[in-house]
Coordinates of C-alpha atoms in Angstrom, one line a residue:
M1 CA -9.1 31.3 30.0
K2 CA -5.4 30.1 29.6
Q3 CA -3.2 32.1 27.0
L4 CA -1.6 30.1 23.7
D5 CA 1.5 29.8 23.2
R6 CA 3.2 32.5 21.2
L7 CA 2.8 31.2 16.8
G8 CA 4.8 34.8 15.4
T9 CA 4.1 35.3 11.7
G10 CA 3.4 32.4 9.2
I11 CA 2.4 31.2 5.7
G12 CA 0.0 28.9 4.8
W13 CA 1.8 26.1 3.0
R14 CA 1.0 25.0 0.2
P15 CA 3.1 22.6 -2.2
E16 CA 2.9 24.4 -5.3
I17 CA 5.7 26.9 -2.9
A18 CA 6.9 24.6 -1.1
A19 CA 10.4 25.0 -1.7
A20 CA 9.9 29.5 -1.3
V21 CA 8.6 29.1 2.0
E22 CA 11.1 27.1 3.2
R23 CA 13.9 30.0 1.6
L24 CA 11.7 32.9 3.8
P25 CA 13.2 34.5 6.3
G26 CA 12.2 34.8 9.7
L27 CA 9.3 32.4 9.1
D28 CA 7.8 31.4 12.9
W29 CA 5.0 28.7 11.0
V30 CA 2.8 27.3 9.0
E31 CA -0.6 26.0 8.4
V32 CA -1.5 22.9 6.6
V33 CA -5.0 22.3 5.2
A34 CA -5.5 19.2 7.5
E35 CA -7.1 17.1 4.7
N36 CA -4.4 17.4 2.1
V37 CA -1.6 15.8 4.4
C38 CA -1.5 12.0 5.3
P39 CA -0.4 10.9 8.8
G40 CA 1.9 8.6 7.7
H41 CA 3.3 10.0 4.4
L42 CA 4.1 13.8 5.7
P43 CA 5.5 15.9 2.7
D44 CA 9.6 16.3 2.6
S45 CA 8.7 20.2 2.9
I46 CA 7.0 19.7 6.3
G47 CA 9.3 17.8 7.8
R48 CA 12.3 19.9 7.3
L49 CA 10.6 22.6 8.4
R50 CA 9.7 21.0 11.4
E51 CA 13.2 19.5 12.1
R52 CA 14.6 23.6 12.0
G53 CA 12.1 23.9 15.0
V54 CA 9.1 25.8 12.5
T55 CA 5.4 24.9 14.1
V56 CA 2.9 23.4 12.0
V57 CA -0.4 23.6 12.2
P58 CA -2.8 21.7 10.3
H59 CA -6.7 24.0 9.5
G60 CA -9.5 21.8 8.5
V61 CA -12.0 22.5 6.2
S62 CA -14.6 19.4 6.0
L63 CA -16.1 18.9 9.6
G64 CA -18.7 21.4 9.0
L65 CA -19.3 21.9 12.8
G66 CA -21.8 24.0 12.0
G67 CA -24.1 22.0 10.4
A68 CA -27.4 20.6 12.3
D69 CA -25.9 16.9 12.6
R70 CA -22.9 15.7 15.5
P71 CA -19.0 15.7 14.5
D72 CA -18.4 12.2 12.5
A73 CA -16.3 10.2 14.2
R74 CA -14.1 9.3 11.6
R75 CA -13.5 12.6 10.7
L76 CA -12.4 13.5 14.3
A77 CA -10.8 11.0 14.5
D78 CA -8.1 11.5 11.4
L79 CA -8.0 15.2 12.5
A80 CA -6.6 14.3 15.5
G81 CA -4.5 11.2 14.0
R82 CA -2.7 15.1 11.7
V83 CA -2.1 16.7 14.7
E84 CA -0.2 14.2 16.4
A85 CA 1.6 13.5 13.3
L86 CA 2.3 17.1 13.2
G87 CA 3.2 17.9 16.6
A88 CA 0.4 20.8 16.8
P89 CA -0.2 23.0 19.5
L90 CA -3.6 23.6 18.5
V91 CA -5.9 22.6 15.2
T92 CA -8.3 25.1 13.7
E93 CA -11.8 24.4 11.4
H94 CA -14.4 27.2 10.7
I95 CA -17.7 27.9 12.2
A96 CA -20.3 26.7 8.9
F97 CA -21.6 23.4 7.4
V98 CA -20.6 21.8 4.6
R99 CA -23.1 19.1 4.5
A100 CA -26.8 19.0 5.0
G101 CA -29.8 16.3 5.0
G102 CA -29.3 12.9 5.3
A103 CA -31.4 10.7 8.4
L104 CA -32.1 13.9 10.2
T105 CA -34.6 15.6 7.6
A106 CA -35.3 11.6 5.6
S107 CA -33.9 13.6 2.9
P108 CA -31.2 13.2 0.7
G109 CA -27.4 13.8 2.0
L110 CA -26.3 16.7 0.2
E111 CA -22.3 17.8 0.4
A112 CA -21.5 21.6 -0.7
G113 CA -18.6 21.4 -1.5
H114 CA -17.7 24.8 0.6
L115 CA -18.0 26.6 3.6
L116 CA -21.6 27.7 4.0
P117 CA -22.3 29.6 6.6
V118 CA -24.9 29.4 10.1
P119 CA -27.4 31.3 10.7
R120 CA -26.9 33.5 13.9
T121 CA -30.0 32.6 15.7
R122 CA -30.6 30.6 18.8
D123 CA -31.0 27.4 17.6
A124 CA -27.7 27.1 15.6
L125 CA -25.9 28.7 18.7
D126 CA -26.9 25.6 20.6
V127 CA -26.4 23.1 17.9
L128 CA -22.7 24.7 17.4
C129 CA -22.3 24.7 20.6
E130 CA -22.9 21.4 21.1
N131 CA -20.8 20.2 18.4
V132 CA -17.6 22.1 19.5
R133 CA -18.2 20.7 23.0
I134 CA -18.2 16.7 21.1
A135 CA -14.8 18.0 18.9
Q136 CA -12.9 19.5 21.4
D137 CA -13.7 15.7 23.6
S138 CA -12.1 14.2 20.7
L139 CA -8.9 15.9 19.8
P140 CA -5.8 16.5 21.4
V141 CA -5.3 19.7 21.6
P142 CA -7.2 23.0 21.6
L143 CA -9.4 23.8 19.0
A144 CA -9.9 27.8 16.9
L145 CA -12.9 28.4 14.9
E146 CA -12.6 30.8 12.1
N147 CA -14.8 33.6 10.9
I148 CA -15.9 32.9 7.2
A149 CA -16.7 34.9 4.3
A150 CA -20.5 34.7 4.3
L151 CA -22.3 33.1 1.3
I152 CA -25.5 34.6 2.7
S153 CA -27.1 36.1 4.7
W154 CA -30.2 33.7 6.4
P155 CA -33.4 35.3 7.2
G156 CA -34.6 36.1 11.4
E157 CA -31.3 36.6 12.0
E158 CA -31.2 37.4 15.9
M159 CA -27.0 38.4 16.3
T160 CA -24.5 39.7 15.3
E161 CA -21.3 37.6 13.9
G162 CA -19.6 39.5 17.0
Q163 CA -22.6 38.3 19.5
F164 CA -22.5 35.3 18.4
L165 CA -18.6 34.2 18.5
A166 CA -18.8 36.1 21.7
E167 CA -21.2 34.0 23.5
L168 CA -19.4 31.0 21.8
V169 CA -16.8 31.3 23.4
E170 CA -18.7 32.1 26.6
R171 CA -20.0 28.7 26.4
T172 CA -18.1 25.8 24.9
G173 CA -14.1 27.9 25.8
V174 CA -12.6 27.5 22.2
R175 CA -10.4 29.7 20.7
L176 CA -10.5 32.1 17.7
L177 CA -8.9 32.4 14.7
I178 CA -10.5 35.7 13.3
D179 CA -10.0 35.8 9.3
V180 CA -9.0 39.6 8.6
A181 CA -10.0 39.1 5.2
N182 CA -13.4 37.6 5.8
L183 CA -14.0 40.6 8.0
H184 CA -13.1 43.1 4.6
T185 CA -15.9 41.3 2.1
N186 CA -18.6 41.0 4.1
H187 CA -18.1 44.8 4.9
V188 CA -18.1 45.7 1.2
N189 CA -20.7 43.2 0.1
R190 CA -23.1 42.9 2.9
G191 CA -22.5 46.3 4.5
E192 CA -21.1 44.4 8.0
D193 CA -19.2 46.8 10.1
P194 CA -15.6 45.3 11.0
V195 CA -15.1 47.4 13.7
R196 CA -18.1 46.7 15.2
A197 CA -17.5 43.5 14.5
L198 CA -13.9 43.4 16.7
D199 CA -15.6 45.7 19.1
E200 CA -17.5 42.7 20.6
L201 CA -15.3 40.3 19.8
P202 CA -13.9 38.5 22.9
V203 CA -10.0 39.4 22.0
E204 CA -8.8 37.7 25.0
A205 CA -9.8 34.2 22.6
I206 CA -8.1 34.6 19.9
A207 CA -6.2 32.2 18.7
Y208 CA -4.1 33.7 15.7
V209 CA -5.3 36.1 13.0
H210 CA -5.4 35.2 9.3
V211 CA -4.6 37.5 6.1
A212 CA -5.5 37.6 2.6
G213 CA -5.4 39.3 -1.0
G214 CA -8.7 39.7 -3.4
L215 CA -9.4 41.9 -5.2
E216 CA -12.8 44.0 -6.1
R217 CA -15.0 43.3 -10.1
D218 CA -18.3 45.2 -10.6
G219 CA -18.6 46.5 -7.0
V220 CA -18.2 43.2 -5.3
W221 CA -15.2 41.9 -3.4
H222 CA -13.4 38.7 -4.1
D223 CA -11.5 36.9 -0.9
T224 CA -9.5 35.3 -3.8
H225 CA -6.1 34.4 -1.9
A226 CA -4.7 34.9 -4.9
H227 CA -4.1 38.5 -5.3
P228 CA -1.7 41.0 -2.4
V229 CA -2.8 41.8 0.8
P230 CA -5.1 45.5 0.4
R231 CA -4.7 47.9 2.6
A232 CA -7.7 47.8 3.6
V233 CA -7.4 44.7 4.9
L234 CA -4.2 45.5 6.8
D235 CA -6.2 48.5 7.9
I236 CA -8.3 46.1 10.1
L237 CA -5.3 43.8 11.1
A238 CA -4.0 46.8 12.5
E239 CA -7.5 48.2 14.1
L240 CA -7.2 44.1 15.6
R241 CA -4.1 45.0 17.4
S242 CA -5.3 48.2 18.5
R243 CA -7.1 45.6 21.6
T244 CA -4.9 43.2 21.2
D245 CA -1.5 41.6 20.2
P246 CA -2.6 38.7 18.9
P247 CA -0.2 35.1 19.4
G248 CA -0.1 34.9 15.5
V249 CA -0.7 35.8 12.4
L250 CA -0.4 34.0 8.7
L251 CA -0.2 35.3 5.2
E252 CA -2.7 33.1 2.7
R253 CA -2.2 32.9 -1.0
D254 CA -3.7 29.6 -2.2
D255 CA -3.4 30.9 -7.0
D256 CA -1.3 33.0 -9.1
F257 CA 1.9 32.5 -6.2
P258 CA 4.3 34.9 -7.3
P259 CA 7.8 34.9 -6.8
E260 CA 9.0 34.4 -4.1
E261 CA 10.6 38.2 -3.1
E262 CA 6.8 39.5 -2.5
L263 CA 6.0 36.6 -0.8
A264 CA 8.5 37.6 2.1
A265 CA 7.7 41.5 1.2
E266 CA 4.5 41.0 2.6
L267 CA 4.7 39.0 5.1
E268 CA 7.3 42.0 6.1
T269 CA 4.4 44.0 5.7
I270 CA 2.2 42.1 8.0
R271 CA 4.9 42.1 11.2
A272 CA 5.1 45.8 10.1
T273 CA 1.5 46.2 11.0
V274 CA 1.1 43.7 14.2
A275 CA 4.7 45.4 15.5
A276 CA 3.5 49.0 14.9
P277 CA 2.2 50.6 18.0
G278 CA -2.0 49.9 18.2
R279 CA -3.3 52.6 16.5
R280 CA -7.3 53.3 15.2
T281 CA -8.7 53.7 11.6
P282 CA -10.7 56.6 11.2
A283 CA -14.3 55.3 10.8
A284 CA -12.9 53.2 14.7
Q285 CA -12.3 56.6 16.5
A286 CA -15.5 58.2 15.4
R287 CA -17.0 55.2 17.1
G288 CA -15.2 56.8 20.0
T289 CA -14.8 53.7 22.7
R290 CA -16.3 49.6 23.3
G291 CA -19.8 50.3 23.3
A292 CA -19.7 54.6 23.4
G293 CA -21.0 54.2 19.4
T294 CA -24.2 51.3 20.1
D295 CA -26.3 53.5 18.4
A296 CA -24.5 54.3 14.9
A297 CA -23.7 51.2 15.1
R298 CA -27.0 50.1 14.8
E299 CA -28.0 52.4 12.8
T300 CA -25.6 51.7 10.2
D301 CA -26.5 48.0 10.3
E302 CA -30.0 48.5 10.1
A303 CA -29.9 50.8 6.8
P304 CA -30.7 49.6 3.3
A305 CA -27.6 47.4 1.8
A306 CA -26.7 49.0 -1.2
P307 CA -28.0 47.3 -4.6
G308 CA -25.4 44.8 -6.3
S309 CA -23.4 43.9 -2.6
G310 CA -23.0 40.7 -1.7
T311 CA -21.0 36.9 -1.0
V312 CA -19.6 34.6 -3.4
S313 CA -17.9 31.8 -0.6
E314 CA -14.9 30.6 0.6
A315 CA -14.4 27.1 -1.1
V316 CA -13.6 23.8 0.8
T317 CA -11.5 22.5 -1.4
V318 CA -8.4 20.1 -1.4
S319 CA -6.5 23.4 -1.5
A320 CA -8.8 25.3 0.7
T321 CA -9.3 28.3 -1.6
A322 CA -11.5 31.5 -0.5
T323 CA -14.5 33.4 -2.2
A324 CA -16.8 36.5 -2.3
T325 CA -19.9 36.6 -1.6
V326 CA -22.4 38.7 -4.0
S327 CA -25.2 40.4 -2.7
M328 CA -28.7 41.7 -3.6
T329 CA -31.3 43.5 -2.8
A330 CA -34.4 43.0 -4.9
P331 CA -36.0 39.5 -4.8
A332 CA -36.4 37.8 -8.5
P333 CA -39.1 34.7 -9.9
A334 CA -37.3 31.9 -11.2
T335 CA -37.1 31.4 -14.5
A336 CA -38.9 28.6 -16.3
H337 CA -35.6 26.8 -17.2
E338 CA -34.5 26.6 -13.3
S339 CA -37.9 25.6 -12.6
A340 CA -37.7 22.6 -15.0
R341 CA -34.8 21.6 -13.4
P342 CA -34.6 18.0 -11.4
A343 CA -35.5 18.6 -7.4
V344 CA -33.9 17.3 -5.1
P345 CA -36.4 17.1 -2.2
T346 CA -36.5 18.9 1.1
P347 CA -39.5 20.0 2.9
A348 CA -40.9 24.0 3.0
V349 CA -39.7 24.9 6.9
P350 CA -40.5 28.0 8.5
S351 CA -37.2 29.7 8.8
P352 CA -34.3 28.4 12.2
A353 CA -34.6 31.6 13.9
A354 CA -38.1 30.7 14.6
P355 CA -39.7 27.4 16.4
S356 CA -43.3 26.7 15.9
A357 CA -46.3 28.8 17.5
P358 CA -48.2 28.0 20.3
G359 CA -51.5 25.9 18.6
Q360 CA -49.4 25.3 15.4
G361 CA -48.4 21.8 16.5
P362 CA -45.7 20.7 18.7
E363 CA -42.1 22.1 18.2
L364 CA -39.3 20.4 16.7
P365 CA -35.4 20.2 18.6
A366 CA -33.5 22.2 17.4
R367 CA -30.9 19.6 15.5
Q368 CA -33.6 19.1 12.7
R369 CA -35.0 22.5 12.6
L370 CA -31.7 23.9 11.9
G371 CA -31.0 20.5 10.0
L372 CA -34.5 21.0 7.8
A373 CA -33.5 24.9 6.7
Q374 CA -29.6 24.0 6.0
A375 CA -31.3 21.3 3.8
A376 CA -33.8 23.4 2.1
L377 CA -30.5 26.7 1.3
L378 CA -28.0 24.2 0.2
S379 CA -30.5 22.1 -1.6
A380 CA -31.5 25.4 -4.3
L381 CA -28.0 26.1 -4.0
V382 CA -26.6 22.7 -5.3
A383 CA -29.3 21.0 -6.5
G384 CA -32.1 23.5 -8.6
T385 CA -34.9 23.2 -5.7
P386 CA -37.0 26.2 -5.3
A387 CA -35.2 29.5 -3.3
P388 CA -36.1 28.9 0.8
E389 CA -38.9 31.2 2.0
G390 CA -37.0 34.4 2.8
F391 CA -33.8 34.0 0.6
D392 CA -33.4 36.5 -2.4
A393 CA -34.3 34.4 -5.0
R394 CA -31.9 36.4 -7.6
R395 CA -28.7 36.3 -4.9
L396 CA -30.0 32.5 -4.7
R397 CA -28.8 32.7 -8.6
V398 CA -25.3 34.5 -8.1
Q399 CA -24.5 32.1 -5.7
I400 CA -25.6 28.9 -7.7
R401 CA -23.2 29.9 -10.1
A402 CA -20.4 31.3 -7.8
L403 CA -20.7 27.6 -6.3
A404 CA -20.7 25.5 -9.9
A405 CA -17.9 27.8 -10.7
K406 CA -15.5 26.8 -7.9
R407 CA -16.4 23.9 -8.4
A408 CA -15.2 23.0 -11.6
D409 CA -12.5 25.1 -10.2
V410 CA -11.7 21.9 -7.5
V411 CA -12.5 19.1 -10.1
A412 CA -9.8 20.9 -12.5
K413 CA -7.3 20.5 -9.8
V414 CA -8.3 16.7 -8.5
A415 CA -8.6 15.7 -11.9
P416 CA -6.7 17.8 -14.8
E417 CA -7.1 14.5 -16.7
L418 CA -10.2 15.9 -17.2
P419 CA -9.8 19.2 -19.4
E420 CA -6.9 18.5 -21.1
I421 CA -8.6 15.7 -22.5
L422 CA -12.1 17.3 -23.1
G423 CA -10.3 21.4 -23.6
A424 CA -12.4 24.4 -24.2
G425 CA -15.4 21.9 -23.9
Y426 CA -14.4 21.2 -19.9
R427 CA -15.6 24.0 -18.7
P428 CA -19.3 24.6 -19.9
A429 CA -19.5 20.8 -20.1
Y430 CA -19.4 20.4 -16.7
L431 CA -21.1 23.8 -15.3
D432 CA -23.9 22.6 -17.6
Y433 CA -23.6 19.1 -15.3
A434 CA -23.5 20.4 -12.2
K435 CA -27.5 22.8 -12.8
S436 CA -28.8 20.3 -11.3
R437 CA -26.7 17.5 -10.0
P438 CA -25.1 17.8 -6.6
M439 CA -21.2 16.7 -5.7
R440 CA -22.3 13.5 -3.7
D441 CA -18.9 12.2 -2.2
G442 CA -15.9 14.1 -2.6
Y443 CA -14.4 16.1 -5.5
R444 CA -12.8 12.6 -7.0
R445 CA -16.5 11.5 -6.7
D446 CA -17.5 14.3 -8.2
A447 CA -14.7 13.9 -11.1
L448 CA -16.0 10.3 -12.5
D449 CA -19.8 10.9 -11.9
F450 CA -19.2 13.9 -14.8
A451 CA -17.4 11.8 -17.2
E452 CA -20.0 9.0 -16.7
H453 CA -22.6 11.5 -16.4
L454 CA -20.6 12.7 -20.7
L455 CA -20.0 9.3 -21.4
V456 CA -23.5 7.9 -21.6
A457 CA -24.8 10.5 -23.2
G458 CA -22.3 10.3 -26.3
R459 CA -20.5 13.0 -25.3
P460 CA -17.9 14.1 -26.3
E461 CA -18.9 13.6 -29.9
D462 CA -15.1 13.6 -31.4
P463 CA -14.5 9.4 -31.0
D464 CA -10.5 9.9 -30.5
T465 CA -11.9 11.9 -27.5
R466 CA -14.2 10.2 -26.0
R467 CA -12.1 7.1 -26.2
R468 CA -9.7 9.0 -24.6
L469 CA -12.4 9.9 -21.2
T470 CA -13.5 6.1 -21.7
H471 CA -10.0 4.8 -20.7
W472 CA -9.4 7.5 -17.7
W473 CA -13.1 7.1 -16.9
Q474 CA -13.0 2.9 -17.0
D475 CA -9.1 2.9 -15.2
R476 CA -11.0 5.0 -12.3
A477 CA -14.3 3.9 -11.5
A478 CA -15.3 0.3 -13.3
P479 CA -14.9 -1.8 -16.5
R480 CA -17.6 0.1 -18.5
P481 CA -19.8 2.7 -18.0
P482 CA -23.7 1.9 -16.7
R483 CA -25.4 1.4 -19.3
R484 CA -28.6 4.0 -20.1
A485 CA -30.5 1.0 -19.1
T486 CA -29.4 1.4 -15.9
R487 CA -29.5 4.9 -16.2
F488 CA -32.7 4.9 -16.7
V489 CA -33.2 2.5 -13.2
R490 CA -31.4 4.9 -10.8
A491 CA -33.6 8.0 -12.3
A492 CA -36.9 5.9 -11.9
R493 CA -35.6 5.2 -8.1
A494 CA -34.7 8.7 -7.7
A495 CA -38.6 10.2 -8.6
L496 CA -39.5 7.4 -6.4
V497 CA -37.8 9.0 -3.9
R498 CA -39.1 12.3 -4.6
G499 CA -42.8 10.9 -4.8

């Protein structure tokens, strides 16, 4: 595999810290959320950085290469256009799915608004490899893919994360973007060993590394990208450095931005960690060299998870935020309230890891098996349908709340007028709306749908507030919200589809 040019030390460029980023000493490169820049209208700050010779790398969040469908040609063309506009030496995305349903599964299309984990199975790997090759053929520069903080564990997985990534690289030649903060998140919340993951990775394929902060609350690590980088994440970075000298390392900060002096200090700490001679942490020293600790690693991975461990996902947002993951052990039945939620129909399907047994009918194609499984999971997460077989219902309920909360946060960012108009009533109203109403076409459309939902229901009760919300909706959607009768017609059509 051809070695990529060195990137050095960089930071995620965000509009809120654009001026501070330009003043950071010794900055080699920046990463931008691809979907947040327009090729014909790049931010002035990005233009000034490029003029100084600072490399700019686009980081995509919406391709969904781990989904069952083939990559969308328009999204690939848009990403390629951003690569060319930025003069980028490479482009990055995620090993995740972000939407499901549609024609492949004969079920309603659903948007997650978040990066969701791909099952580590042969089916999923086959589909991912084909999707990666399609993307590589469509992009003008090398592609690197990022490991995510897993939202939930799939039943019937066949590989560890390191094994899955190693075979992906072997079959496609894709580069890797390793997020050491995500390795830490999965270690705390799911008991996955970051040292073992690094042992199994093809480190020569690493294009660069993400470093980010978070915090632990109630026994759960939240990968917030809004807190200082903790020592544990820097230790994993040092572990990686003991195996290879990564071409680039980047600090991610997406919210609660500190003074630029603190950002500069964090970058200096990262530089020092990467510049230091390779060292092993005590855990790695105990494990020994590659392969020597395989049995111990297997025993660690197969031990029962501690109660209360788990994840809350990295979000697909206009500001590329990340979250944590929440894991629990004992399944719990759905409540009566959850059972009464309107359902988006998704068929009951076997795990994507297990094709039909002989005598049980013809085997479905891998894409369809994966698509059915992903649609069932996403429907449970965003549309209130029952948990698919093999998933922990209690864990899913925690995830549902986390996804809805992140969705509320992002809608408030893309439509800041809504929390201004609704005040303290915005968040509870939105969370109630999101319980059984999945996002259908991005966050801006979701903001309009939420406002329409309130207005049709005669809310808010205060006439002045309702008038302001009506004006906001009219300015962006149509002359007037649909009448109640129109909504009844839509509901009837949806019921027919479910039937």
